[in-house]
Amino acid sequence: MTDSSRLRWTPPEPSQLPDWRGQLVEHLESMPAMMSLREALRAGRSTIVPTVPGLDATEESIGAQLLARSEADRLARARLYYATPDMTALALAAAQTPPTEAVTVRRLPSDAGLIVFGEPIGGYTEDAAAALAGTLAYRPGASAPVTTPIVAVSWSTWTPDAVALDRGASVRWTVRSKAGRGVVPPRTEWVWLTFWSPRGLFSGLAPDTVIGTGPNGGPMTAHDIDTAREVSGPPLQWDNEMLLRVGASFAPPEPDTTALWSHVVYTAWQLMGQEGATRWAETEVLPRARAGAKRDARQGITDPSEVRVVHVHRTHRPAPQAAAEDEQGSTGRREPQWSCRWPVRPYRRDTCLNPRAHAAGDCTHEDRIVRGHIKGPEGAPLRTGDTVHLWDTPPNSERTTT
């Protein structure tokens, strides 16, 4: 029987994020992390591929070391954020319309960061047994479709000239795409996004489901893999990454891809930073205990490790009942729906920031996310701000109560 408790992503308490980050940094410096990244590179699962021409080492070996070092460095500098389930659902709702502005660094809430979401921002399904093809663990005839949720994202600004090596060696950065592999041009500015999935939430399949062949030649089951992942390693595991070029437009969204998830992340940044009449988010800061801060410092973590809990602003927050109804329909492994929280999703508006200069073409524009038209349960009041409007007869009638 499948254990239903293992099917869902269960987010941590926000106060746990500093410890999670510490575990990630420690893990990235370990041999298991190097081996995992090396296999990802060999299997073509990594989007960003660093190489060092002239070194007496395989591309996968040196690439894994560079990726792990870069990842650990970004996490050590990262400001920590937790997006509540409501905030996650709002970002997903608004991101149904892709960002129209070019990638802008000022949208980042911090130069480097890690945000954990209260619900998955996406996911993908693949056959874990088929993914072992070409390895000693492959077992002909095995089939094990697995849905992996994406629940966290780390980021930093980045240039391909950022990593210096000893003895004058230089790193050549390439990016995989459907068109093949291309070199990242030097002296260009990017935003590096890394996507994380939960460790130990391998399948949700029956424990005796055969995935492949174990080291002893016998069948390797879903239970075997889940058990191995639970014994060691941090709560999150590296899934993939991508680069957003500063000043470039967003790529068209494709389901279950890093490109689509990047729309959600960028939209969340927009919502977090938007001020004025439509302020979407409010932030609660959780300080780090002194003992934890000392432990972080010993680990080389330079961020103060405060956690910023990002809520939907109280003037836009959905009713608890609506959130609960949406949660019941969520699988915990894919992005949730928002049919109750936001029956009509927010939308983007191209806003001129300097209307007086608009006619002369000297103005600048940016995305602003505004509320869609409002609808809700028939006959129920709907709170849109500090005023509640009740319609007890059709809108064309003169009889209303305010």
Coordinates of C-alpha atoms in Angstrom, one line a residue:
M1 CA 0.0 0.0 0.0
T2 CA 1.1 3.5 -0.7
D3 CA 1.7 5.7 2.4
S4 CA -0.4 8.8 1.7
S5 CA 1.7 10.8 4.3
R6 CA 4.6 10.5 1.9
L7 CA 2.8 11.9 -1.1
R8 CA 2.7 15.5 0.0
W9 CA 5.3 18.3 0.3
T10 CA 5.1 19.4 3.9
P11 CA 6.8 22.8 4.3
P12 CA 9.0 23.5 7.3
E13 CA 8.4 26.0 10.0
P14 CA 10.0 29.3 8.8
S15 CA 12.3 29.3 11.8
Q16 CA 13.9 26.1 10.4
L17 CA 15.3 27.7 7.3
P18 CA 18.6 28.8 8.7
D19 CA 19.4 25.2 9.8
W20 CA 18.2 23.9 6.4
R21 CA 20.6 26.4 4.7
G22 CA 23.4 25.2 6.9
Q23 CA 22.8 21.6 6.0
L24 CA 22.7 22.5 2.3
V25 CA 26.1 24.3 2.5
E26 CA 27.6 21.4 4.4
H27 CA 26.2 18.8 2.0
L28 CA 27.5 20.7 -1.1
E29 CA 31.0 20.3 0.2
S30 CA 30.6 16.5 0.6
M31 CA 31.6 13.6 -1.7
P32 CA 27.9 12.5 -2.1
A33 CA 27.0 15.9 -3.5
M34 CA 29.9 15.8 -5.9
M35 CA 28.9 12.3 -7.1
S36 CA 25.2 13.4 -7.5
L37 CA 26.2 16.5 -9.6
R38 CA 28.6 14.5 -11.6
E39 CA 25.9 12.0 -12.5
A40 CA 23.5 14.8 -13.4
L41 CA 26.1 16.3 -15.7
R42 CA 26.8 13.0 -17.3
A43 CA 23.1 12.4 -17.9
G44 CA 22.6 15.8 -19.4
R45 CA 20.3 17.0 -16.5
S46 CA 22.2 20.1 -15.7
T47 CA 21.5 23.2 -17.7
I48 CA 24.7 25.1 -16.8
V49 CA 27.9 23.2 -17.6
P50 CA 31.3 24.7 -16.6
T51 CA 34.5 23.3 -18.1
V52 CA 38.1 24.1 -17.7
P53 CA 40.1 23.5 -21.0
G54 CA 43.5 21.9 -20.5
L55 CA 42.8 20.3 -17.1
D56 CA 43.5 16.6 -16.8
A57 CA 40.1 15.7 -15.5
T58 CA 36.7 14.7 -17.0
E59 CA 34.2 17.4 -17.8
E60 CA 31.8 15.9 -15.3
S61 CA 34.3 15.8 -12.5
I62 CA 35.5 19.4 -12.8
G63 CA 32.0 20.7 -13.6
A64 CA 30.6 19.1 -10.5
Q65 CA 33.2 20.7 -8.3
L66 CA 32.6 24.1 -9.8
L67 CA 28.8 23.9 -9.6
A68 CA 29.0 22.7 -5.9
R69 CA 31.4 25.5 -5.0
S70 CA 29.3 28.1 -6.7
E71 CA 26.1 26.8 -5.1
A72 CA 27.6 26.7 -1.6
D73 CA 29.0 30.3 -2.0
R74 CA 25.6 31.7 -3.1
L75 CA 23.8 29.9 -0.3
A76 CA 26.3 31.3 2.3
R77 CA 25.4 34.8 1.1
A78 CA 21.7 34.2 0.7
R79 CA 19.0 36.1 2.5
L80 CA 16.3 33.7 3.7
Y81 CA 12.6 34.0 2.7
Y82 CA 9.6 31.9 3.3
A83 CA 6.5 32.4 1.1
T84 CA 3.3 31.3 2.8
P85 CA 0.8 29.1 0.9
D86 CA -1.4 32.1 0.2
M87 CA 1.6 34.0 -1.2
T88 CA 2.6 31.1 -3.3
A89 CA -0.9 30.7 -4.7
L90 CA -1.0 34.5 -5.5
A91 CA 2.4 34.3 -7.4
L92 CA 1.1 31.3 -9.4
A93 CA -2.1 33.2 -10.2
A94 CA -0.4 36.3 -11.3
A95 CA 2.3 34.4 -13.3
Q96 CA -0.4 33.0 -15.6
T97 CA 0.3 36.1 -17.5
P98 CA 4.1 36.0 -18.2
P99 CA 6.3 38.9 -17.2
T100 CA 6.4 41.5 -20.0
E101 CA 9.3 43.6 -18.8
A102 CA 12.9 42.7 -19.4
V103 CA 14.8 41.0 -16.6
T104 CA 15.7 43.7 -14.1
V105 CA 18.2 43.3 -11.2
R106 CA 16.3 45.7 -9.0
R107 CA 13.4 43.3 -8.9
L108 CA 15.5 40.9 -6.8
P109 CA 14.7 41.3 -3.1
S110 CA 18.4 40.7 -2.3
D111 CA 21.5 40.2 -4.3
A112 CA 21.5 36.5 -3.2
G113 CA 18.6 34.6 -1.6
L114 CA 16.9 31.4 -0.9
I115 CA 13.1 31.2 -0.8
V116 CA 11.1 28.2 0.3
F117 CA 7.5 28.1 -0.8
G118 CA 4.6 26.9 1.3
E119 CA 3.3 24.9 -1.7
P120 CA 5.1 23.6 -4.8
I121 CA 5.5 26.2 -7.6
G122 CA 5.5 23.4 -10.2
G123 CA 6.6 19.9 -10.8
Y124 CA 7.3 17.3 -13.4
T125 CA 6.7 13.6 -14.0
E126 CA 9.2 11.2 -15.3
D127 CA 9.8 7.4 -15.3
A128 CA 12.5 7.0 -12.7
A129 CA 13.2 3.5 -14.0
A130 CA 13.7 4.6 -17.6
A131 CA 16.0 7.5 -16.3
L132 CA 18.5 4.8 -15.3
A133 CA 19.0 3.7 -18.9
G134 CA 22.7 3.5 -19.7
T135 CA 23.7 2.9 -16.0
L136 CA 24.5 -0.3 -14.1
A137 CA 21.3 0.2 -12.1
Y138 CA 19.0 0.0 -15.2
R139 CA 16.5 -2.9 -15.1
P140 CA 14.7 -3.8 -18.3
G141 CA 11.0 -3.8 -17.9
A142 CA 10.9 -1.7 -14.8
S143 CA 8.5 1.3 -14.8
A144 CA 8.1 3.9 -12.0
P145 CA 6.5 7.2 -13.0
V146 CA 7.4 9.8 -10.3
T147 CA 6.2 13.3 -9.8
T148 CA 8.8 15.7 -8.3
P149 CA 7.6 19.0 -6.8
I150 CA 9.7 22.1 -7.0
V151 CA 9.5 23.8 -3.6
A152 CA 12.4 26.2 -3.3
V153 CA 14.6 28.5 -5.3
S154 CA 18.0 30.1 -4.6
W155 CA 19.5 32.9 -6.7
S156 CA 22.2 35.4 -7.1
T157 CA 23.5 37.9 -9.6
W158 CA 26.3 36.4 -11.6
T159 CA 28.8 36.9 -14.4
P160 CA 30.8 34.2 -16.2
D161 CA 34.0 35.9 -15.1
A162 CA 33.2 35.5 -11.4
V163 CA 35.2 32.3 -10.7
A164 CA 39.0 32.4 -10.6
L165 CA 41.1 29.3 -10.5
D166 CA 44.7 28.7 -9.6
R167 CA 47.5 28.5 -12.1
G168 CA 45.9 30.9 -14.5
A169 CA 43.2 28.4 -15.6
S170 CA 39.9 29.9 -16.8
V171 CA 36.4 28.5 -16.7
R172 CA 34.4 28.2 -19.8
W173 CA 30.7 28.3 -19.1
T174 CA 28.1 26.7 -21.4
V175 CA 24.4 26.4 -21.3
R176 CA 22.4 23.4 -22.6
S177 CA 19.2 24.1 -24.5
K178 CA 17.1 22.3 -27.2
A179 CA 19.3 24.0 -29.8
G180 CA 22.4 22.4 -28.2
R181 CA 25.2 23.9 -26.1
G182 CA 26.2 27.5 -26.3
V183 CA 28.9 29.5 -24.6
V184 CA 28.0 32.1 -22.1
P185 CA 29.5 35.4 -23.4
P186 CA 32.1 36.9 -21.0
R187 CA 31.5 40.2 -19.3
T188 CA 27.7 39.7 -19.4
E189 CA 25.3 40.0 -16.4
W190 CA 22.9 37.3 -15.4
V191 CA 20.6 36.1 -12.6
W192 CA 21.4 32.5 -11.7
L193 CA 18.4 30.5 -10.4
T194 CA 18.7 27.1 -8.8
F195 CA 15.6 25.0 -8.2
W196 CA 15.3 22.6 -5.3
S197 CA 13.0 19.6 -4.6
P198 CA 12.3 17.7 -1.3
R199 CA 14.7 14.9 -0.3
G200 CA 13.0 11.7 0.7
L201 CA 9.8 12.4 -1.2
F202 CA 10.9 10.1 -3.9
S203 CA 7.8 8.5 -5.3
G204 CA 4.7 7.9 -3.3
L205 CA 4.7 4.6 -5.0
A206 CA 4.1 1.3 -3.2
P207 CA 7.3 0.5 -1.3
D208 CA 7.9 -2.7 -3.3
T209 CA 7.8 -1.0 -6.7
V210 CA 10.9 -2.0 -8.6
I211 CA 12.9 1.0 -9.8
G212 CA 16.2 -0.7 -11.0
T213 CA 19.0 -3.1 -10.0
G214 CA 20.8 -2.7 -6.7
P215 CA 24.6 -3.1 -6.1
N216 CA 24.1 -6.8 -5.2
G217 CA 22.3 -7.5 -8.5
G218 CA 18.9 -7.8 -6.9
P219 CA 15.9 -5.5 -7.4
M220 CA 16.1 -2.0 -6.1
T221 CA 12.7 -0.8 -4.8
A222 CA 11.1 2.6 -4.0
H223 CA 11.5 1.7 -0.3
D224 CA 15.3 1.2 -0.8
I225 CA 15.7 4.6 -2.4
D226 CA 13.5 6.5 0.1
T227 CA 15.3 4.9 3.0
A228 CA 18.8 5.7 1.6
R229 CA 17.8 9.3 1.0
E230 CA 16.3 9.7 4.5
V231 CA 19.5 8.4 6.3
S232 CA 21.7 11.2 5.0
G233 CA 21.5 14.6 3.4
P234 CA 19.7 17.8 3.9
P235 CA 15.9 18.2 3.5
L236 CA 16.2 19.7 0.0
Q237 CA 18.1 18.4 -3.0
W238 CA 19.4 20.1 -6.1
D239 CA 17.1 19.7 -9.1
N240 CA 18.2 22.0 -11.9
E241 CA 19.2 25.6 -12.6
M242 CA 19.0 28.3 -15.3
L243 CA 20.3 31.7 -16.2
L244 CA 18.3 34.8 -16.9
R245 CA 20.2 37.4 -18.9
V246 CA 19.7 40.9 -17.4
G247 CA 17.9 43.1 -20.0
A248 CA 16.5 40.2 -21.9
S249 CA 12.9 39.2 -22.3
F250 CA 11.5 36.1 -20.7
A251 CA 11.3 33.0 -22.8
P252 CA 7.8 31.6 -23.7
P253 CA 6.5 29.3 -21.0
E254 CA 6.7 25.6 -21.5
P255 CA 4.9 23.3 -19.0
D256 CA 7.1 21.7 -16.3
T257 CA 10.3 23.5 -17.2
T258 CA 12.7 25.9 -15.5
A259 CA 11.5 28.6 -17.8
L260 CA 7.9 28.4 -16.5
W261 CA 9.1 28.2 -12.9
S262 CA 11.3 31.3 -13.4
H263 CA 8.1 33.2 -14.3
V264 CA 6.6 32.3 -10.9
V265 CA 9.8 33.3 -9.1
Y266 CA 10.1 36.7 -10.9
T267 CA 6.4 37.4 -10.3
A268 CA 6.9 36.6 -6.6
W269 CA 9.7 39.2 -6.5
Q270 CA 7.5 41.7 -8.3
L271 CA 4.7 41.1 -5.7
M272 CA 7.1 41.4 -2.8
G273 CA 8.5 44.7 -4.0
Q274 CA 5.4 46.4 -5.3
E275 CA 4.4 49.5 -3.3
G276 CA 1.7 52.1 -3.7
A277 CA -2.0 51.7 -3.9
T278 CA -1.7 48.0 -4.7
R279 CA 0.7 46.7 -2.2
W280 CA 0.5 42.9 -2.4
A281 CA 2.9 41.6 0.3
E282 CA 3.9 42.3 3.9
T283 CA 6.9 40.8 5.6
E284 CA 7.5 39.4 9.1
V285 CA 11.1 39.1 10.2
L286 CA 12.1 36.2 12.4
P287 CA 15.5 36.8 14.1
R288 CA 18.1 34.0 14.4
A289 CA 18.9 32.8 17.9
R290 CA 22.4 33.7 19.1
A291 CA 23.6 30.1 19.3
G292 CA 22.5 29.5 15.7
A293 CA 24.1 32.7 14.5
K294 CA 27.5 31.6 16.0
R295 CA 27.1 28.2 14.3
D296 CA 26.4 29.9 11.0
A297 CA 29.5 32.1 11.4
R298 CA 31.7 29.1 12.0
Q299 CA 30.4 27.6 8.7
G300 CA 31.3 30.7 6.8
I301 CA 27.7 31.9 6.4
T302 CA 27.8 35.7 6.0
D303 CA 24.1 36.5 6.0
P304 CA 22.6 37.3 9.4
S305 CA 20.2 34.3 8.9
E306 CA 17.0 36.2 9.7
V307 CA 14.0 34.7 8.0
R308 CA 11.6 37.0 6.2
V309 CA 8.2 35.5 6.1
V310 CA 6.3 36.9 3.2
H311 CA 2.5 37.1 3.6
V312 CA -0.2 38.3 1.3
H313 CA -1.0 41.8 2.5
R314 CA -3.9 41.8 4.9
T315 CA -6.1 43.9 2.5
H316 CA -5.9 41.2 -0.2
R317 CA -5.6 38.1 1.9
P318 CA -8.2 35.4 1.1
A319 CA -10.6 34.1 3.6
P320 CA -9.3 31.1 5.6
Q321 CA -12.2 29.0 4.3
A322 CA -11.3 29.7 0.7
A323 CA -7.6 28.8 1.4
A324 CA -8.7 25.6 3.1
E325 CA -10.9 24.6 0.1
D326 CA -8.0 25.1 -2.3
E327 CA -5.7 23.1 0.0
Q328 CA -8.1 20.2 -0.1
G329 CA -7.8 20.1 -3.9
S330 CA -4.0 20.3 -3.8
T331 CA -1.9 17.2 -4.4
G332 CA 1.1 18.6 -2.5
R333 CA 3.3 17.5 -5.5
R334 CA 2.2 20.0 -8.1
E335 CA 1.4 23.7 -8.1
P336 CA -2.0 24.3 -6.4
Q337 CA -5.0 25.8 -8.0
W338 CA -6.6 29.0 -6.7
S339 CA -10.3 28.6 -7.7
C340 CA -11.4 29.7 -4.3
R341 CA -8.7 32.1 -3.2
W342 CA -8.5 34.1 -6.5
P343 CA -11.5 33.1 -8.7
V344 CA -10.4 35.7 -11.2
R345 CA -6.6 36.1 -11.2
P346 CA -4.6 39.3 -10.9
Y347 CA -3.2 40.6 -14.1
R348 CA -0.3 42.7 -15.4
R349 CA -0.5 46.3 -16.5
D350 CA 2.3 48.1 -18.4
T351 CA 2.7 51.2 -16.2
C352 CA 4.4 54.4 -17.2
L353 CA 6.6 55.7 -14.3
N354 CA 7.0 59.2 -15.7
P355 CA 3.8 60.2 -17.5
R356 CA 5.0 63.8 -18.2
A357 CA 7.8 62.4 -20.4
H358 CA 5.6 59.8 -22.1
A359 CA 4.8 61.9 -25.2
A360 CA 8.5 62.6 -25.8
G361 CA 9.4 58.9 -25.3
D362 CA 11.7 59.7 -22.4
C363 CA 9.7 57.7 -19.8
T364 CA 10.3 54.2 -18.5
H365 CA 7.7 51.5 -18.0
E366 CA 7.4 48.4 -15.7
D367 CA 5.0 45.7 -14.9
R368 CA 2.5 46.4 -12.2
I369 CA 0.3 43.6 -10.9
V370 CA -3.3 44.7 -10.3
R371 CA -6.4 43.0 -9.1
G372 CA -8.7 41.4 -11.6
H373 CA -12.4 42.0 -11.6
I374 CA -14.0 40.6 -8.5
K375 CA -16.3 37.7 -8.1
G376 CA -17.0 35.3 -5.2
P377 CA -19.6 33.0 -3.7
E378 CA -23.1 34.2 -4.8
G379 CA -24.7 36.3 -2.1
A380 CA -21.6 36.6 0.1
P381 CA -19.9 39.8 1.0
L382 CA -16.4 40.3 -0.5
R383 CA -13.7 42.3 1.2
T384 CA -11.7 44.4 -1.3
G385 CA -10.2 46.9 1.2
D386 CA -11.6 48.6 4.2
T387 CA -15.1 48.8 2.8
V388 CA -17.5 45.8 2.4
H389 CA -20.1 46.1 -0.4
L390 CA -23.2 43.9 -0.1
W391 CA -25.6 43.5 -3.1
D392 CA -28.9 42.1 -2.0
T393 CA -30.6 42.7 -5.4
P394 CA -29.2 42.6 -9.0
P395 CA -26.6 45.3 -9.7
N396 CA -28.9 47.2 -12.0
S397 CA -31.3 47.9 -9.2
E398 CA -31.0 51.1 -7.2
R399 CA -31.4 49.3 -3.9
T400 CA -27.9 48.6 -2.4
T401 CA -26.4 48.4 1.0
T402 CA -22.9 49.8 1.7

